[in-house]
mmCIF file of C-alpha atoms in Angstrom:
data_model
loop_
_atom_site.group_PDB
_atom_site.id
_atom_site.type_symbol
_atom_site.label_atom_id
_atom_site.label_comp_id
_atom_site.label_asym_id
_atom_site.label_seq_id
_atom_site.Cartn_x
_atom_site.Cartn_y
_atom_site.Cartn_z
ATOM 1 C CA ASP F 1 0.000 0.000 0.000
ATOM 2 C CA GLN F 2 1.695 3.181 -1.224
ATOM 3 C CA GLN F 3 1.622 5.983 1.297
ATOM 4 C CA VAL F 4 3.133 8.463 -1.167
ATOM 5 C CA LYS F 5 1.800 8.452 -4.706
ATOM 6 C CA GLN F 6 2.905 10.168 -7.863
ATOM 7 C CA ASN F 7 0.289 9.205 -10.388
ATOM 8 C CA SER F 8 2.051 10.610 -13.431
ATOM 9 C CA PRO F 9 5.036 8.460 -14.354
ATOM 10 C CA SER F 10 6.146 11.012 -16.928
ATOM 11 C CA LEU F 11 5.615 14.609 -18.006
ATOM 12 C CA SER F 12 6.786 16.610 -21.026
ATOM 13 C CA VAL F 13 6.940 20.394 -20.976
ATOM 14 C CA GLN F 14 8.180 22.994 -23.416
ATOM 15 C CA GLU F 15 11.197 25.020 -22.345
ATOM 16 C CA GLY F 16 10.149 28.268 -20.668
ATOM 17 C CA ARG F 17 6.737 26.963 -19.628
ATOM 18 C CA ILE F 18 5.656 25.842 -16.174
ATOM 19 C CA SER F 19 6.170 22.251 -15.002
ATOM 20 C CA ILE F 20 3.751 21.018 -12.353
ATOM 21 C CA LEU F 21 4.526 17.740 -10.625
ATOM 22 C CA ASN F 22 1.912 16.307 -8.315
ATOM 23 C CA CYS F 23 2.071 14.099 -5.257
ATOM 24 C CA ASP F 24 -0.623 12.624 -3.010
ATOM 25 C CA TYR F 25 -0.226 10.997 0.362
ATOM 26 C CA THR F 26 -2.431 8.960 2.650
ATOM 27 C CA ASN F 27 -0.847 9.329 6.090
ATOM 28 C CA SER F 28 -2.118 12.429 7.886
ATOM 29 C CA MET F 29 0.723 12.093 10.413
ATOM 30 C CA PHE F 30 3.372 13.093 7.888
ATOM 31 C CA ASP F 31 4.920 16.332 9.152
ATOM 32 C CA TYR F 32 7.495 17.164 6.501
ATOM 33 C CA PHE F 33 7.520 16.866 2.736
ATOM 34 C CA LEU F 34 10.412 16.956 0.320
ATOM 35 C CA TRP F 35 11.214 16.849 -3.362
ATOM 36 C CA TYR F 36 14.324 15.172 -4.716
ATOM 37 C CA LYS F 37 15.701 15.253 -8.242
ATOM 38 C CA LYS F 38 17.579 12.349 -9.782
ATOM 39 C CA TYR F 39 19.668 12.270 -12.925
ATOM 40 C CA PRO F 40 20.598 8.917 -14.510
ATOM 41 C CA ALA F 41 23.558 7.182 -12.840
ATOM 42 C CA GLU F 42 23.481 9.627 -9.923
ATOM 43 C CA GLY F 43 21.901 9.535 -6.499
ATOM 44 C CA PRO F 44 18.884 11.724 -5.708
ATOM 45 C CA THR F 45 19.648 15.289 -4.679
ATOM 46 C CA PHE F 46 17.505 17.313 -2.321
ATOM 47 C CA LEU F 47 15.591 20.079 -4.071
ATOM 48 C CA ILE F 48 13.069 21.747 -1.781
ATOM 49 C CA SER F 49 10.954 20.940 1.258
ATOM 50 C CA ILE F 50 7.941 22.151 3.199
ATOM 51 C CA SER F 51 6.786 21.687 6.737
ATOM 52 C CA SER F 52 3.227 20.565 7.364
ATOM 53 C CA ILE F 53 2.508 23.863 9.102
ATOM 54 C CA LYS F 54 3.059 25.805 5.895
ATOM 55 C CA ASP F 55 1.220 25.838 2.604
ATOM 56 C CA LYS F 56 3.907 27.238 0.336
ATOM 57 C CA ASN F 57 7.669 27.353 0.097
ATOM 58 C CA GLU F 58 9.583 29.048 -2.692
ATOM 59 C CA ASP F 59 13.213 28.783 -3.741
ATOM 60 C CA GLY F 60 14.109 30.485 -6.980
ATOM 61 C CA ARG F 61 12.344 28.769 -9.859
ATOM 62 C CA PHE F 62 10.951 26.070 -7.566
ATOM 63 C CA THR F 63 7.813 26.386 -5.456
ATOM 64 C CA VAL F 64 6.159 23.666 -3.440
ATOM 65 C CA PHE F 65 2.491 23.939 -2.467
ATOM 66 C CA LEU F 66 0.894 21.861 0.261
ATOM 67 C CA ASN F 67 -2.849 21.262 0.635
ATOM 68 C CA LYS F 68 -3.217 19.313 3.850
ATOM 69 C CA SER F 69 -6.962 18.905 3.644
ATOM 70 C CA ALA F 70 -6.569 17.227 0.262
ATOM 71 C CA LYS F 71 -3.343 15.425 1.277
ATOM 72 C CA HIS F 72 -1.775 16.795 -1.854
ATOM 73 C CA LEU F 73 1.383 18.651 -2.711
ATOM 74 C CA SER F 74 2.794 19.931 -5.939
ATOM 75 C CA LEU F 75 6.109 21.180 -7.247
ATOM 76 C CA HIS F 76 6.073 24.066 -9.700
ATOM 77 C CA ILE F 77 9.093 24.820 -11.824
ATOM 78 C CA VAL F 78 8.969 28.048 -13.747
ATOM 79 C CA PRO F 79 10.421 28.707 -16.194
ATOM 80 C CA SER F 80 11.349 25.127 -17.058
ATOM 81 C CA GLN F 81 14.791 24.541 -18.503
ATOM 82 C CA PRO F 82 16.238 21.554 -20.388
ATOM 83 C CA GLY F 83 18.562 20.921 -17.437
ATOM 84 C CA ASP F 84 15.491 20.252 -15.303
ATOM 85 C CA SER F 85 14.922 17.002 -17.214
ATOM 86 C CA ALA F 86 15.225 14.328 -14.527
ATOM 87 C CA VAL F 87 13.174 12.040 -12.318
ATOM 88 C CA TYR F 88 11.513 13.868 -9.442
ATOM 89 C CA PHE F 89 10.702 12.022 -6.237
ATOM 90 C CA CYS F 90 8.191 13.278 -3.731
ATOM 91 C CA ALA F 91 8.939 12.178 -0.155
ATOM 92 C CA ALA F 92 7.176 12.500 3.172
ATOM 93 C CA SER F 93 8.401 11.977 6.695
ATOM 94 C CA GLU F 94 6.910 11.158 10.045
ATOM 95 C CA GLY F 95 9.478 11.374 12.778
ATOM 96 C CA ASP F 96 12.572 9.528 11.623
ATOM 97 C CA LYS F 97 11.014 7.663 8.715
ATOM 98 C CA VAL F 98 11.023 8.999 5.139
ATOM 99 C CA ILE F 99 8.760 7.450 2.501
ATOM 100 C CA PHE F 100 9.437 8.085 -1.178
ATOM 101 C CA GLY F 101 6.965 8.156 -4.012
ATOM 102 C CA PRO F 102 7.608 6.252 -7.254
ATOM 103 C CA GLY F 103 8.863 9.302 -9.136
ATOM 104 C CA THR F 104 7.843 11.347 -12.173
ATOM 105 C CA SER F 105 10.155 11.611 -15.139
ATOM 106 C CA LEU F 106 10.181 15.182 -16.429
ATOM 107 C CA SER F 107 11.341 16.007 -19.937
ATOM 108 C CA VAL F 108 11.802 19.655 -20.822
ATOM 109 C CA ILE F 109 11.802 20.074 -24.576
ATOM 110 C CA PRO F 110 14.002 22.842 -26.011
ATOM 111 C CA SER T 1 25.976 19.285 2.290
ATOM 112 C CA ALA T 2 28.424 16.414 2.325
ATOM 113 C CA VAL T 3 29.778 14.111 -0.337
ATOM 114 C CA ILE T 4 29.095 10.387 -0.380
ATOM 115 C CA SER T 5 30.964 7.913 -2.524
ATOM 116 C CA GLN T 6 30.061 4.299 -3.176
ATOM 117 C CA LYS T 7 32.024 1.336 -4.458
ATOM 118 C CA PRO T 8 31.497 -0.438 -6.748
ATOM 119 C CA SER T 9 29.432 1.743 -9.056
ATOM 120 C CA ARG T 10 28.074 -1.340 -10.776
ATOM 121 C CA ASP T 11 28.559 -5.084 -10.803
ATOM 122 C CA ILE T 12 27.243 -8.187 -12.497
ATOM 123 C CA CYS T 13 27.129 -11.186 -10.198
ATOM 124 C CA GLN T 14 26.198 -14.833 -10.358
ATOM 125 C CA ARG T 15 23.270 -16.279 -8.479
ATOM 126 C CA GLY T 16 24.225 -17.555 -5.021
ATOM 127 C CA THR T 17 27.195 -15.249 -4.520
ATOM 128 C CA SER T 18 27.484 -12.215 -2.244
ATOM 129 C CA LEU T 19 28.504 -8.621 -2.897
ATOM 130 C CA THR T 20 29.660 -6.015 -0.400
ATOM 131 C CA ILE T 21 28.966 -2.366 -1.201
ATOM 132 C CA GLN T 22 31.027 0.316 0.475
ATOM 133 C CA CYS T 23 29.807 3.794 1.392
ATOM 134 C CA GLN T 24 32.131 6.606 2.436
ATOM 135 C CA VAL T 25 31.047 10.044 3.684
ATOM 136 C CA ASP T 26 33.411 13.002 3.753
ATOM 137 C CA SER T 27 32.014 14.153 7.112
ATOM 138 C CA GLN T 28 31.296 12.420 10.387
ATOM 139 C CA VAL T 29 27.621 11.499 10.505
ATOM 140 C CA THR T 30 25.505 9.810 13.123
ATOM 141 C CA MET T 31 23.118 7.841 10.962
ATOM 142 C CA MET T 32 23.576 6.245 7.574
ATOM 143 C CA PHE T 33 20.799 4.694 5.536
ATOM 144 C CA TRP T 34 20.717 1.987 2.900
ATOM 145 C CA TYR T 35 18.041 2.074 0.214
ATOM 146 C CA ARG T 36 17.107 -0.159 -2.675
ATOM 147 C CA GLN T 37 15.562 1.032 -5.919
ATOM 148 C CA GLN T 38 14.236 -1.849 -7.972
ATOM 149 C CA PRO T 39 13.620 -1.267 -11.676
ATOM 150 C CA GLY T 40 10.736 1.164 -12.178
ATOM 151 C CA GLN T 41 10.145 1.439 -8.448
ATOM 152 C CA SER T 42 10.744 4.023 -5.770
ATOM 153 C CA LEU T 43 13.439 4.077 -3.127
ATOM 154 C CA THR T 44 12.783 1.591 -0.334
ATOM 155 C CA LEU T 45 14.637 1.852 2.955
ATOM 156 C CA ILE T 46 16.470 -1.365 3.810
ATOM 157 C CA ALA T 47 18.019 -0.402 7.129
ATOM 158 C CA THR T 48 19.485 2.353 9.262
ATOM 159 C CA ALA T 49 23.115 1.943 10.287
ATOM 160 C CA ASN T 50 24.149 3.598 13.538
ATOM 161 C CA GLN T 51 27.759 3.696 14.622
ATOM 162 C CA GLY T 52 28.385 1.473 17.617
ATOM 163 C CA SER T 53 25.097 -0.415 17.526
ATOM 164 C CA GLU T 54 23.233 -2.968 15.466
ATOM 165 C CA ALA T 55 21.560 -1.812 12.282
ATOM 166 C CA THR T 56 17.798 -1.373 12.372
ATOM 167 C CA TYR T 57 16.046 -3.216 9.546
ATOM 168 C CA GLU T 58 12.755 -2.314 7.914
ATOM 169 C CA SER T 59 9.933 -4.757 7.479
ATOM 170 C CA GLY T 60 10.770 -7.281 4.797
ATOM 171 C CA PHE T 61 14.540 -7.010 5.194
ATOM 172 C CA VAL T 62 16.634 -9.239 7.444
ATOM 173 C CA ILE T 63 20.199 -9.168 8.702
ATOM 174 C CA ASP T 64 21.061 -12.571 7.268
ATOM 175 C CA LYS T 65 20.295 -11.349 3.771
ATOM 176 C CA PHE T 66 21.622 -7.788 4.122
ATOM 177 C CA PRO T 67 24.309 -7.669 6.815
ATOM 178 C CA ILE T 68 25.525 -4.143 7.511
ATOM 179 C CA SER T 69 28.672 -2.857 9.147
ATOM 180 C CA ARG T 70 29.262 0.614 10.576
ATOM 181 C CA PRO T 71 32.804 0.634 11.971
ATOM 182 C CA ASN T 72 33.112 4.417 12.303
ATOM 183 C CA LEU T 73 31.314 7.714 11.727
ATOM 184 C CA THR T 74 32.239 8.032 8.047
ATOM 185 C CA PHE T 75 31.908 4.504 6.639
ATOM 186 C CA SER T 76 29.407 1.693 6.207
ATOM 187 C CA THR T 77 29.052 -1.468 4.162
ATOM 188 C CA LEU T 78 26.013 -3.373 2.956
ATOM 189 C CA THR T 79 26.362 -6.983 1.859
ATOM 190 C CA VAL T 80 23.788 -8.569 -0.420
ATOM 191 C CA SER T 81 24.043 -12.264 0.434
ATOM 192 C CA ASN T 82 23.148 -15.387 -1.535
ATOM 193 C CA MET T 83 21.966 -13.264 -4.425
ATOM 194 C CA SER T 84 19.138 -14.092 -6.791
ATOM 195 C CA PRO T 85 17.957 -12.205 -9.905
ATOM 196 C CA GLU T 86 15.310 -10.516 -7.733
ATOM 197 C CA ASP T 87 18.144 -8.666 -5.967
ATOM 198 C CA SER T 88 18.978 -6.804 -9.176
ATOM 199 C CA SER T 89 18.537 -3.186 -8.136
ATOM 200 C CA ILE T 90 20.277 0.078 -7.511
ATOM 201 C CA TYR T 91 21.531 0.234 -3.935
ATOM 202 C CA LEU T 92 22.017 3.688 -2.439
ATOM 203 C CA CYS T 93 23.417 4.915 0.812
ATOM 204 C CA SER T 94 22.501 8.238 2.342
ATOM 205 C CA SER T 95 22.937 10.352 5.411
ATOM 206 C CA TYR T 96 22.225 13.819 6.691
ATOM 207 C CA LEU T 97 24.086 16.554 8.488
ATOM 208 C CA ALA T 98 23.239 17.636 12.007
ATOM 209 C CA GLY T 99 20.050 19.660 12.081
ATOM 210 C CA GLY T 100 18.953 18.581 8.637
ATOM 211 C CA TYR T 101 17.479 15.153 9.237
ATOM 212 C CA ASN T 102 14.908 15.144 6.516
ATOM 213 C CA GLU T 103 17.205 16.563 3.874
ATOM 214 C CA GLN T 104 19.257 13.496 3.167
ATOM 215 C CA PHE T 105 22.106 13.469 0.712
ATOM 216 C CA PHE T 106 22.743 10.354 -1.317
ATOM 217 C CA GLY T 107 25.619 8.487 -2.827
ATOM 218 C CA PRO T 108 25.634 7.820 -6.579
ATOM 219 C CA GLY T 109 24.317 4.297 -6.151
ATOM 220 C CA THR T 110 25.541 0.811 -6.987
ATOM 221 C CA ARG T 111 23.807 -0.847 -9.913
ATOM 222 C CA LEU T 112 23.682 -4.594 -9.268
ATOM 223 C CA THR T 113 22.681 -7.157 -11.862
ATOM 224 C CA VAL T 114 22.316 -10.772 -10.772
ATOM 225 C CA LEU T 115 22.357 -13.422 -13.485
#
């Protein structure tokens, strides 16, 4: 039973447009949410996070939105760049346990 | 952040053999984690390796199959024992710096293929 879901396995976006990656979770006890980016043959790298007490966190081109009532979060990348092409993992934590979603492969087309 | 290296980066092994994966961090860290990413799947935590104590294994993973060592604050090994093709995965180690628990940094992974 997946506690963190990313229902879109892949996404293609034109360069310069907005990329929106979605994530849903089932455990209301999760208190921290993160996004990781992974290039082929590399380990995931931390991108941005949000505490459960907030509904938005912004860092440059990346913004994460959290809707606790819907148990949903999203990552917005604007403007999208070809270098953003990677697999994006949503993750959620409760205490000392981090659960990862299955990932969404983003392709930014020049 | 800190830098994590893993050895080997990839290997092809025969069924029934064992492989030990090494993980080195360039800083002293309290906790190190071992994950598995099976083809097309997400990252699944195998165990948490604490220096000076036994590793803590997640449900579905046992010490006999995945023995872990943690001899000091910068190094850990994971052994995949008596391998079968189902063990073909990417194995990743990770850790975090003090005060940044949730923001783990990962090694590059070890791609294991079992024939």
